[in-house]
Amino acid sequence: MSNIETDVLILGGGPAGLWAAVSAAGSGARVVLVDKSRCGSSGPAVYGTTTLWDIAPGQARSNAVDRALARGGGLGDATWLHRVIEETHRRLQVWSGTRHRVPDTAGGDPVVHLDGASYLRRLRRGALEAGVRILDHHPALHLLVDPAGTVVGAAGVQHHNKFRPWTVRAGAVVLATGGCAFLSGGAGTDVNTGEGLLMAAEAGAELSGMEFSGAYGLAPVLSRVHPNPAVAPGLSVHFAVLYDESGVELPGAYHPAALGALADGRRVYAALHEVPDTVRHWLGRHGAIDAAGRVPVRAVLEGTVLGAGGLALSGSDCMTTVRGLFAAGAVAGREIVAGAAGVTGGLRGAWVLASGTWAGAGAAAFAMVTERATSARPVPGAGLGPHAHIDPRSVIGLVQEHTLPLRRSYRRSAGSLRDSIAELDTMWPGAQFELGGIGAGQLRARQAAALLAVARWAGYSALVRTESRGIHRRIDHPDAVAHWRVRQRCGGLDDVWVRRADSPDPWDGELTASRPAAV
């Protein structure tokens, strides 16, 4: 067994985790970072371009905040947005890597484009130079807490070393494990399966904005399967002109018209004239170009990766509602900056940078001043039993049936949500106690339990919000309603609850499969 003592433990090696690691190390803390894959070489940020806001002080900054608040349906917070912009601008002033600056044009926000893979390699190198100890292929399975319930570390297995266990005791833990895309096949999202959200909830953390989990992207339809489906570059169509099957151009940033057409059963195509030559050749090799020279596209659920849902934050240092546990990037709830909208464009990259920086510094400060307990216990978790009595594939299949289709997550109704909640709730007791295994089987079981838990939180939250706002669309409540200009919190495992963020009581009491929310 590998046992390590440190000041700050980072779970997750994407850009948020690396920014947190550099920030914590810069504050004088000893830092260990563990990643379920190879830090800096996996996740959505590796594939394509990372876009970050880069807005100097002045009217342009105020305009960007106003636009973000409007897109978010009034649920965002101007103070947080100004903090994000300022932190990102300050960091980019000393960033010496290659970048492409895009000026403010046609009412847009000034942004910087960075090559995603190069960006991550540079961040990893910076973390190592700062003294961060990086442990690749070390998936975490559960958190450790002291007798008072403060998070004091985590434990998992070494994927590359015959699944031998590891334990890291720390003064504070930063979760940077990313969002949950339900294994939808989006580029790089194969590692975004929600284990961080589940670990935190098992330790008592609350979540926010989980109804804003229906974010979809577009990816090419491939007639020849690529050996690694995580590499399928839906990225290329982000820059393409889109048409429906009748040849009518589908306007709008982030493709709402295209998603609407797909939800109506119409085919959607991307034109090739704006696609880079290298991507065009890749699409041609994999059968994505039809006889008319177009690329058929499909909708891919990005879930909370591009949505706003995640762990609720209790302060400006990005601590969660559990002492000693901080959150950065897509695992954190982002209603405070994105409101009801998806976290896309320059805001997405800026939030990752800023929240990672704040969480790392906050965790280091907490670790330095908090007296550490002499004992710690593992937090019990779903799917961690020694034996497998349920095939994880059956759980994952059920979850995907109730999350991936556009009729489930893009256009919702009380009937479809109640149906999904009932089936997912029925599966939970078995998944909680009958999922398990050793080695790779244990990792698959834990992944299946996490996907199921996230789907339940998203379903309950969407059922309670009886309106349409941002990326949350209810066909039975198509308009935004003034009294729903509120944020929601949710949580719970056996019994899921949902409440207003400013209220201690759940909506209509406890919400369960036998007593769903009244609508």
XYZ file of C-alpha atoms in Angstrom:
519
model
C 0.000 0.000 0.000
C 1.168 3.514 -0.823
C 0.647 5.937 2.112
C 1.494 9.609 1.609
C 1.185 12.684 3.851
C 0.834 16.138 2.294
C -0.728 19.552 2.843
C -3.018 19.710 -0.192
C -4.336 16.816 -2.264
C -5.720 17.549 -5.753
C -8.027 14.969 -7.338
C -8.010 15.459 -11.123
C -5.294 16.420 -13.572
C -7.094 18.626 -16.086
C -6.545 22.393 -16.334
C -8.545 23.139 -13.164
C -6.545 20.628 -11.131
C -3.245 21.881 -12.511
C -4.090 25.525 -11.805
C -5.092 24.489 -8.278
C -1.834 22.603 -7.835
C 0.312 25.524 -9.015
C -1.651 27.945 -6.836
C -1.398 25.784 -3.719
C 2.323 25.199 -4.251
C 2.821 28.929 -4.767
C 1.232 29.475 -1.349
C 3.941 27.341 0.239
C 2.001 24.084 0.584
C 3.211 20.591 -0.169
C 0.984 19.352 -2.984
C 0.128 15.914 -4.364
C -2.008 15.605 -7.503
C -3.588 12.283 -8.495
C -5.324 11.592 -11.806
C -7.380 8.611 -12.983
C -5.584 8.759 -16.346
C -2.410 10.655 -17.230
C -2.427 14.214 -15.984
C -2.311 16.641 -18.896
C -3.137 14.044 -21.549
C -6.825 13.264 -21.050
C -10.132 15.045 -20.772
C -12.038 17.407 -23.094
C -9.423 20.176 -22.917
C -6.890 18.028 -24.789
C -9.003 17.952 -27.953
C -9.154 21.238 -29.800
C -8.853 24.835 -28.640
C -9.169 26.268 -25.147
C -10.858 29.667 -25.169
C -10.464 32.132 -22.309
C -11.849 35.585 -21.709
C -9.130 38.245 -21.768
C -10.893 41.498 -21.004
C -9.054 44.557 -19.735
C -10.666 46.806 -17.096
C -13.177 49.223 -18.530
C -16.488 49.267 -20.351
C -15.757 46.069 -22.287
C -15.557 44.175 -19.009
C -18.868 45.589 -17.792
C -20.471 44.726 -21.132
C -19.230 41.132 -20.900
C -20.709 40.772 -17.422
C -24.038 42.206 -18.579
C -24.184 39.791 -21.512
C -23.350 36.816 -19.302
C -26.050 37.770 -16.807
C -28.603 38.100 -19.600
C -27.660 34.730 -21.125
C -27.957 33.134 -17.701
C -31.538 34.203 -17.161
C -30.680 36.407 -14.210
C -29.269 33.629 -12.023
C -25.611 34.647 -12.268
C -23.719 36.882 -9.873
C -21.989 40.014 -11.175
C -19.401 40.019 -8.374
C -18.250 36.508 -9.196
C -18.113 37.313 -12.910
C -15.939 40.378 -12.316
C -13.640 38.261 -10.107
C -13.321 35.600 -12.821
C -12.490 38.160 -15.507
C -9.940 39.952 -13.330
C -8.177 36.738 -12.259
C -8.003 35.437 -15.819
C -6.772 38.717 -17.266
C -4.088 38.974 -14.587
C -2.856 35.414 -15.202
C -2.816 35.813 -18.965
C -0.678 38.946 -18.655
C 2.235 36.725 -17.588
C 1.363 33.697 -19.768
C 4.245 33.277 -22.216
C 2.867 30.401 -24.271
C 1.588 30.623 -27.833
C -1.844 32.210 -28.104
C -4.182 33.718 -30.646
C -6.025 36.805 -29.495
C -9.488 37.467 -30.916
C -10.626 41.098 -30.496
C -14.076 42.262 -29.476
C -16.083 42.220 -32.707
C -19.791 42.374 -33.456
C -20.745 42.516 -29.796
C -18.596 39.545 -28.747
C -16.164 39.307 -25.858
C -12.369 39.565 -26.333
C -10.899 36.096 -25.952
C -7.614 34.229 -26.241
C -7.349 30.884 -28.029
C -4.808 28.325 -26.813
C -4.092 24.918 -28.295
C -5.602 22.580 -25.708
C -2.927 19.896 -25.733
C -0.077 22.439 -25.555
C -1.889 24.337 -22.801
C -2.115 21.212 -20.645
C 1.468 20.174 -21.287
C 2.648 23.612 -20.211
C 0.513 23.527 -17.060
C 1.841 20.078 -16.126
C 5.399 21.252 -16.623
C 4.709 24.301 -14.480
C 3.252 22.161 -11.703
C 6.282 19.883 -11.675
C 8.612 22.879 -11.603
C 6.658 24.207 -8.611
C 7.341 20.988 -6.726
C 3.975 19.284 -7.164
C 4.082 15.495 -6.921
C 1.957 14.042 -9.741
C 0.641 10.477 -9.550
C -0.756 9.329 -12.900
C -3.214 6.420 -13.266
C -4.275 6.697 -9.619
C -8.115 6.770 -9.685
C -9.656 7.841 -6.370
C -12.482 5.748 -4.949
C -13.526 7.564 -1.775
C -12.671 10.434 0.542
C -11.283 10.270 4.080
C -12.811 12.285 6.926
C -11.795 12.909 10.528
C -14.137 12.405 13.517
C -15.560 15.910 13.016
C -16.442 15.210 9.358
C -13.672 17.370 7.865
C -12.202 15.931 4.668
C -8.592 14.907 5.321
C -7.600 12.902 2.261
C -8.640 10.260 -0.212
C -7.911 6.669 -1.177
C -7.957 4.685 -4.398
C -6.036 2.193 -6.483
C -3.057 2.274 -8.825
C -4.452 1.354 -12.216
C -1.024 0.664 -13.731
C 0.300 -1.292 -10.737
C -2.027 -4.291 -10.389
C -4.649 -2.082 -8.680
C -2.691 -1.831 -5.464
C -4.316 0.582 -2.997
C -3.067 4.061 -2.202
C -3.961 6.496 0.565
C -3.098 10.190 0.798
C -3.671 12.068 4.073
C -3.900 15.826 3.586
C -4.797 19.041 5.344
C -7.293 19.855 2.571
C -8.572 18.291 -0.654
C -9.430 19.969 -3.964
C -11.850 18.128 -6.243
C -11.104 18.887 -9.906
C -12.544 15.711 -11.381
C -14.649 17.394 -14.057
C -18.332 17.104 -14.849
C -20.417 14.152 -15.982
C -21.194 13.474 -19.662
C -22.761 10.025 -19.113
C -20.313 8.271 -21.478
C -22.024 9.945 -24.425
C -18.962 9.756 -26.682
C -18.057 13.433 -26.735
C -14.407 14.184 -27.407
C -12.397 13.484 -24.262
C -15.426 13.024 -21.996
C -14.791 9.316 -21.368
C -13.144 10.339 -18.069
C -16.040 12.615 -17.041
C -18.224 10.085 -15.250
C -19.178 11.838 -12.021
C -17.154 9.998 -9.363
C -16.031 13.292 -7.810
C -19.628 14.443 -7.389
C -20.569 11.131 -5.782
C -17.586 11.110 -3.408
C -18.424 14.617 -2.252
C -22.138 13.877 -1.784
C -21.289 10.773 0.250
C -19.279 13.055 2.551
C -22.335 15.328 2.905
C -21.746 17.947 0.212
C -24.647 19.759 -1.447
C -25.008 20.322 -5.183
C -26.382 23.290 -7.105
C -27.887 23.899 -10.536
C -28.259 20.226 -11.414
C -31.316 20.957 -13.547
C -28.968 22.782 -15.925
C -27.411 19.513 -17.086
C -28.941 19.236 -20.553
C -26.064 20.785 -22.506
C -25.532 19.167 -25.911
C -22.762 19.480 -28.459
C -22.534 18.287 -32.045
C -20.307 15.543 -33.441
C -19.928 14.031 -36.912
C -21.719 10.787 -37.738
C -18.951 8.302 -38.574
C -19.674 5.354 -40.842
C -16.389 3.703 -39.851
C -15.761 3.402 -36.118
C -12.515 4.903 -34.883
C -10.411 2.667 -32.591
C -10.679 5.286 -29.848
C -14.139 6.878 -29.912
C -13.033 9.519 -27.402
C -11.040 11.163 -30.203
C -14.023 11.766 -32.508
C -13.605 15.487 -33.245
C -16.994 17.083 -32.831
C -14.787 20.145 -32.482
C -14.654 20.797 -36.193
C -18.376 21.478 -36.573
C -18.207 24.143 -33.880
C -16.795 26.410 -36.572
C -18.932 25.146 -39.456
C -22.057 26.493 -41.078
C -24.981 24.143 -40.357
C -27.944 23.305 -42.590
C -31.041 21.180 -42.223
C -32.024 18.527 -44.753
C -33.849 21.101 -46.908
C -30.712 23.249 -47.223
C -31.859 26.041 -44.890
C -29.009 27.509 -42.846
C -29.432 27.091 -39.085
C -28.270 30.259 -37.278
C -27.249 30.950 -33.725
C -24.211 30.579 -31.496
C -23.863 27.157 -29.849
C -26.348 25.695 -32.364
C -29.775 25.914 -30.643
C -31.546 25.788 -34.011
C -29.567 22.702 -35.040
C -30.389 20.907 -31.806
C -34.036 21.847 -32.213
C -34.037 20.407 -35.736
C -32.460 17.164 -34.509
C -35.011 16.976 -31.697
C -37.758 17.312 -34.355
C -36.311 14.364 -36.242
C -34.715 16.341 -39.084
C -31.202 15.682 -40.358
C -28.541 18.340 -39.848
C -25.358 18.771 -41.876
C -22.165 20.763 -41.460
C -20.683 22.444 -44.503
C -17.030 21.695 -45.211
C -15.877 25.043 -46.532
C -15.007 26.345 -43.028
C -13.458 23.111 -41.728
C -9.611 23.034 -41.560
C -7.919 20.763 -44.102
C -6.471 18.437 -41.458
C -9.883 17.857 -39.906
C -11.458 17.451 -43.354
C -9.009 14.665 -44.169
C -9.744 12.968 -40.833
C -13.490 13.112 -41.519
C -12.985 11.682 -44.983
C -10.928 8.749 -43.686
C -13.660 7.832 -41.230
C -16.585 8.022 -43.618
C -18.108 11.201 -42.229
C -18.547 12.966 -45.596
C -21.565 11.991 -47.667
C -21.881 11.938 -51.448
C -22.990 15.570 -51.494
C -19.845 16.680 -49.667
C -21.602 17.370 -46.368
C -20.949 16.069 -42.843
C -24.025 14.651 -41.090
C -23.941 15.581 -37.406
C -25.579 14.185 -34.299
C -26.328 15.591 -30.870
C -23.978 14.509 -28.070
C -24.918 15.095 -24.447
C -22.224 17.074 -22.627
C -24.170 16.970 -19.352
C -22.611 18.919 -16.517
C -19.320 19.279 -18.432
C -20.819 22.215 -20.349
C -23.842 22.652 -18.091
C -23.915 24.669 -14.883
C -24.530 21.940 -12.309
C -22.016 20.771 -9.732
C -20.948 21.041 -6.104
C -22.339 24.049 -4.266
C -19.675 26.512 -3.129
C -19.841 28.108 0.310
C -17.381 30.972 -0.188
C -15.058 32.907 -2.452
C -12.240 30.388 -1.822
C -14.314 27.661 -3.561
C -14.789 25.535 -0.449
C -17.806 23.248 -0.741
C -20.400 22.792 1.993
C -18.070 20.224 3.640
C -15.090 21.512 5.641
C -11.733 20.803 4.070
C -13.176 20.017 0.616
C -12.758 22.509 -2.222
C -13.993 22.333 -5.839
C -12.602 23.720 -9.103
C -13.597 23.598 -12.743
C -16.562 21.622 -14.020
C -17.106 19.658 -10.800
C -18.166 22.922 -9.127
C -21.587 24.464 -9.511
C -21.347 27.353 -11.981
C -24.730 29.046 -11.656
C -22.883 31.884 -9.929
C -21.200 32.779 -13.224
C -23.257 31.093 -15.961
C -26.708 31.204 -14.435
C -29.057 28.938 -16.369
C -26.879 28.952 -19.483
C -24.232 26.463 -20.441
C -20.606 27.227 -19.582
C -19.191 27.791 -23.063
C -16.790 30.048 -24.929
C -14.411 32.300 -23.057
C -16.296 31.935 -19.776
C -15.596 28.214 -19.680
C -11.830 28.552 -19.852
C -11.808 31.583 -17.567
C -13.825 29.793 -14.884
C -11.483 26.803 -14.957
C -8.437 29.037 -14.517
C -9.945 31.265 -11.844
C -11.683 28.590 -9.764
C -8.592 26.395 -9.875
C -6.444 29.266 -8.659
C -8.832 30.155 -5.828
C -9.434 26.560 -4.737
C -5.709 25.824 -4.606
C -4.949 28.938 -2.572
C -7.969 28.338 -0.329
C -7.006 24.725 0.319
C -3.424 25.733 1.151
C -4.607 28.418 3.583
C -7.033 25.981 5.236
C -4.365 23.299 5.596
C -1.907 25.726 7.161
C -4.210 26.942 9.940
C -6.289 23.851 10.721
C -5.140 21.393 13.359
C -5.080 17.927 11.876
C -6.798 14.987 13.516
C -4.769 11.913 14.334
C -7.393 9.557 12.931
C -9.340 9.320 9.692
C -11.930 6.969 8.303
C -13.001 6.197 4.740
C -16.395 7.507 3.669
C -18.594 4.511 2.753
C -19.542 4.543 -0.895
C -21.909 2.987 -3.415
C -20.454 0.273 -5.635
C -17.441 -0.434 -3.441
C -18.436 -3.912 -2.277
C -15.990 -6.792 -2.717
C -18.338 -8.808 -4.906
C -20.299 -8.043 -8.075
C -23.923 -9.122 -8.042
C -25.039 -6.659 -10.750
C -23.345 -6.064 -14.092
C -22.311 -2.371 -14.222
C -23.245 -2.331 -17.910
C -26.910 -2.818 -17.006
C -26.804 0.215 -14.711
C -24.989 2.352 -17.267
C -27.417 1.270 -19.987
C -30.404 2.332 -17.884
C -28.815 5.672 -17.062
C -28.041 6.379 -20.715
C -31.581 5.438 -21.728
C -32.854 8.197 -19.453
C -30.207 10.855 -20.154
C -28.717 10.709 -23.655
C -31.788 11.074 -25.933
C -32.883 14.605 -26.785
C -36.392 13.773 -25.611
C -35.014 13.103 -22.117
C -32.487 15.874 -21.468
C -33.099 18.526 -24.138
C -36.903 18.695 -24.116
C -38.282 17.625 -20.776
C -41.765 17.243 -19.363
C -43.192 16.210 -16.021
C -44.234 12.860 -17.484
C -40.830 11.976 -18.914
C -39.016 13.176 -15.792
C -41.257 11.205 -13.429
C -40.815 8.114 -15.564
C -37.038 8.481 -15.475
C -36.920 9.208 -11.750
C -39.033 6.156 -10.940
C -36.799 3.793 -12.913
C -33.551 5.294 -11.691
C -34.721 5.268 -8.065
C -35.711 1.624 -8.380
C -32.183 0.793 -9.548
C -30.401 2.737 -6.777
C -30.634 0.261 -3.840
C -29.278 -2.570 -5.969
C -26.548 -0.413 -7.441
C -25.586 0.856 -4.012
C -25.197 -2.549 -2.377
C -24.863 -5.076 -5.198
C -22.328 -3.315 -7.414
C -18.728 -4.133 -6.608
C -15.694 -6.161 -7.511
C -11.942 -5.995 -7.373
C -9.417 -4.336 -9.668
C -10.927 -3.061 -12.891
C -14.314 -4.428 -11.830
C -14.350 -2.129 -8.824
C -13.596 0.901 -10.989
C -16.426 0.024 -13.393
C -18.826 -0.493 -10.481
C -17.938 2.839 -8.932
C -18.351 4.563 -12.292
C -21.797 3.052 -12.790
C -22.901 4.138 -9.307
C -21.702 7.691 -9.988
C -23.529 7.937 -13.308
C -26.734 6.760 -11.649
C -26.402 9.214 -8.764
C -25.811 12.188 -11.083
C -28.780 11.226 -13.284
C -31.050 11.147 -10.224
C -29.931 14.573 -8.957
C -30.397 16.049 -12.426
C -33.838 14.477 -12.848
C -35.201 15.592 -9.489
C -33.898 19.136 -9.944
C -35.378 19.399 -13.442
C -38.768 18.128 -12.241
C -38.981 20.740 -9.494
C -38.115 23.724 -11.740
C -41.445 24.206 -13.518
C -40.332 26.674 -16.157
C -37.932 26.969 -19.113
C -34.768 28.978 -18.459
C -31.419 28.798 -20.213
C -30.564 25.216 -21.177
C -33.364 23.834 -18.978
C -36.346 23.360 -21.298
C -39.762 22.085 -20.212
C -42.240 21.503 -23.043
C -45.041 21.594 -20.456
C -43.741 24.896 -19.040
C -42.238 26.672 -22.071
C -41.755 30.144 -20.557
C -39.476 31.621 -17.918
C -41.408 32.519 -14.763
C -40.469 35.452 -12.557
C -40.794 33.626 -9.226
C -38.391 30.945 -10.497
C -35.540 33.416 -10.660
C -33.974 31.438 -7.814
C -31.158 28.906 -7.510
C -31.702 25.378 -6.318
C -29.660 23.067 -4.111
C -29.992 19.303 -4.067
C -28.397 16.299 -2.447
C -29.057 12.994 -0.778
C -28.420 9.433 -1.863
C -31.217 7.136 -0.725
C -33.695 10.023 -0.584
C -32.910 12.867 -2.963
C -34.001 16.327 -1.850
C -34.265 19.673 -3.662
C -34.642 23.117 -2.069
C -34.140 26.805 -2.717
C -30.544 27.870 -2.184
C -31.639 30.434 0.422
C -33.938 28.075 2.317
C -33.129 25.225 4.745
C -36.219 23.220 3.777
C -36.792 20.993 0.702
C -39.451 21.926 -1.821
C -42.701 20.229 -0.715
C -40.839 18.067 1.807
C -38.659 15.105 0.946
C -38.798 14.125 -2.734
C -38.688 10.393 -3.383
C -39.805 8.016 -6.111
C -43.011 7.316 -4.197
C -43.603 11.041 -3.625
C -42.193 13.091 -6.503
C -42.375 16.843 -6.580
C -45.779 18.319 -7.253
C -45.986 20.247 -10.524
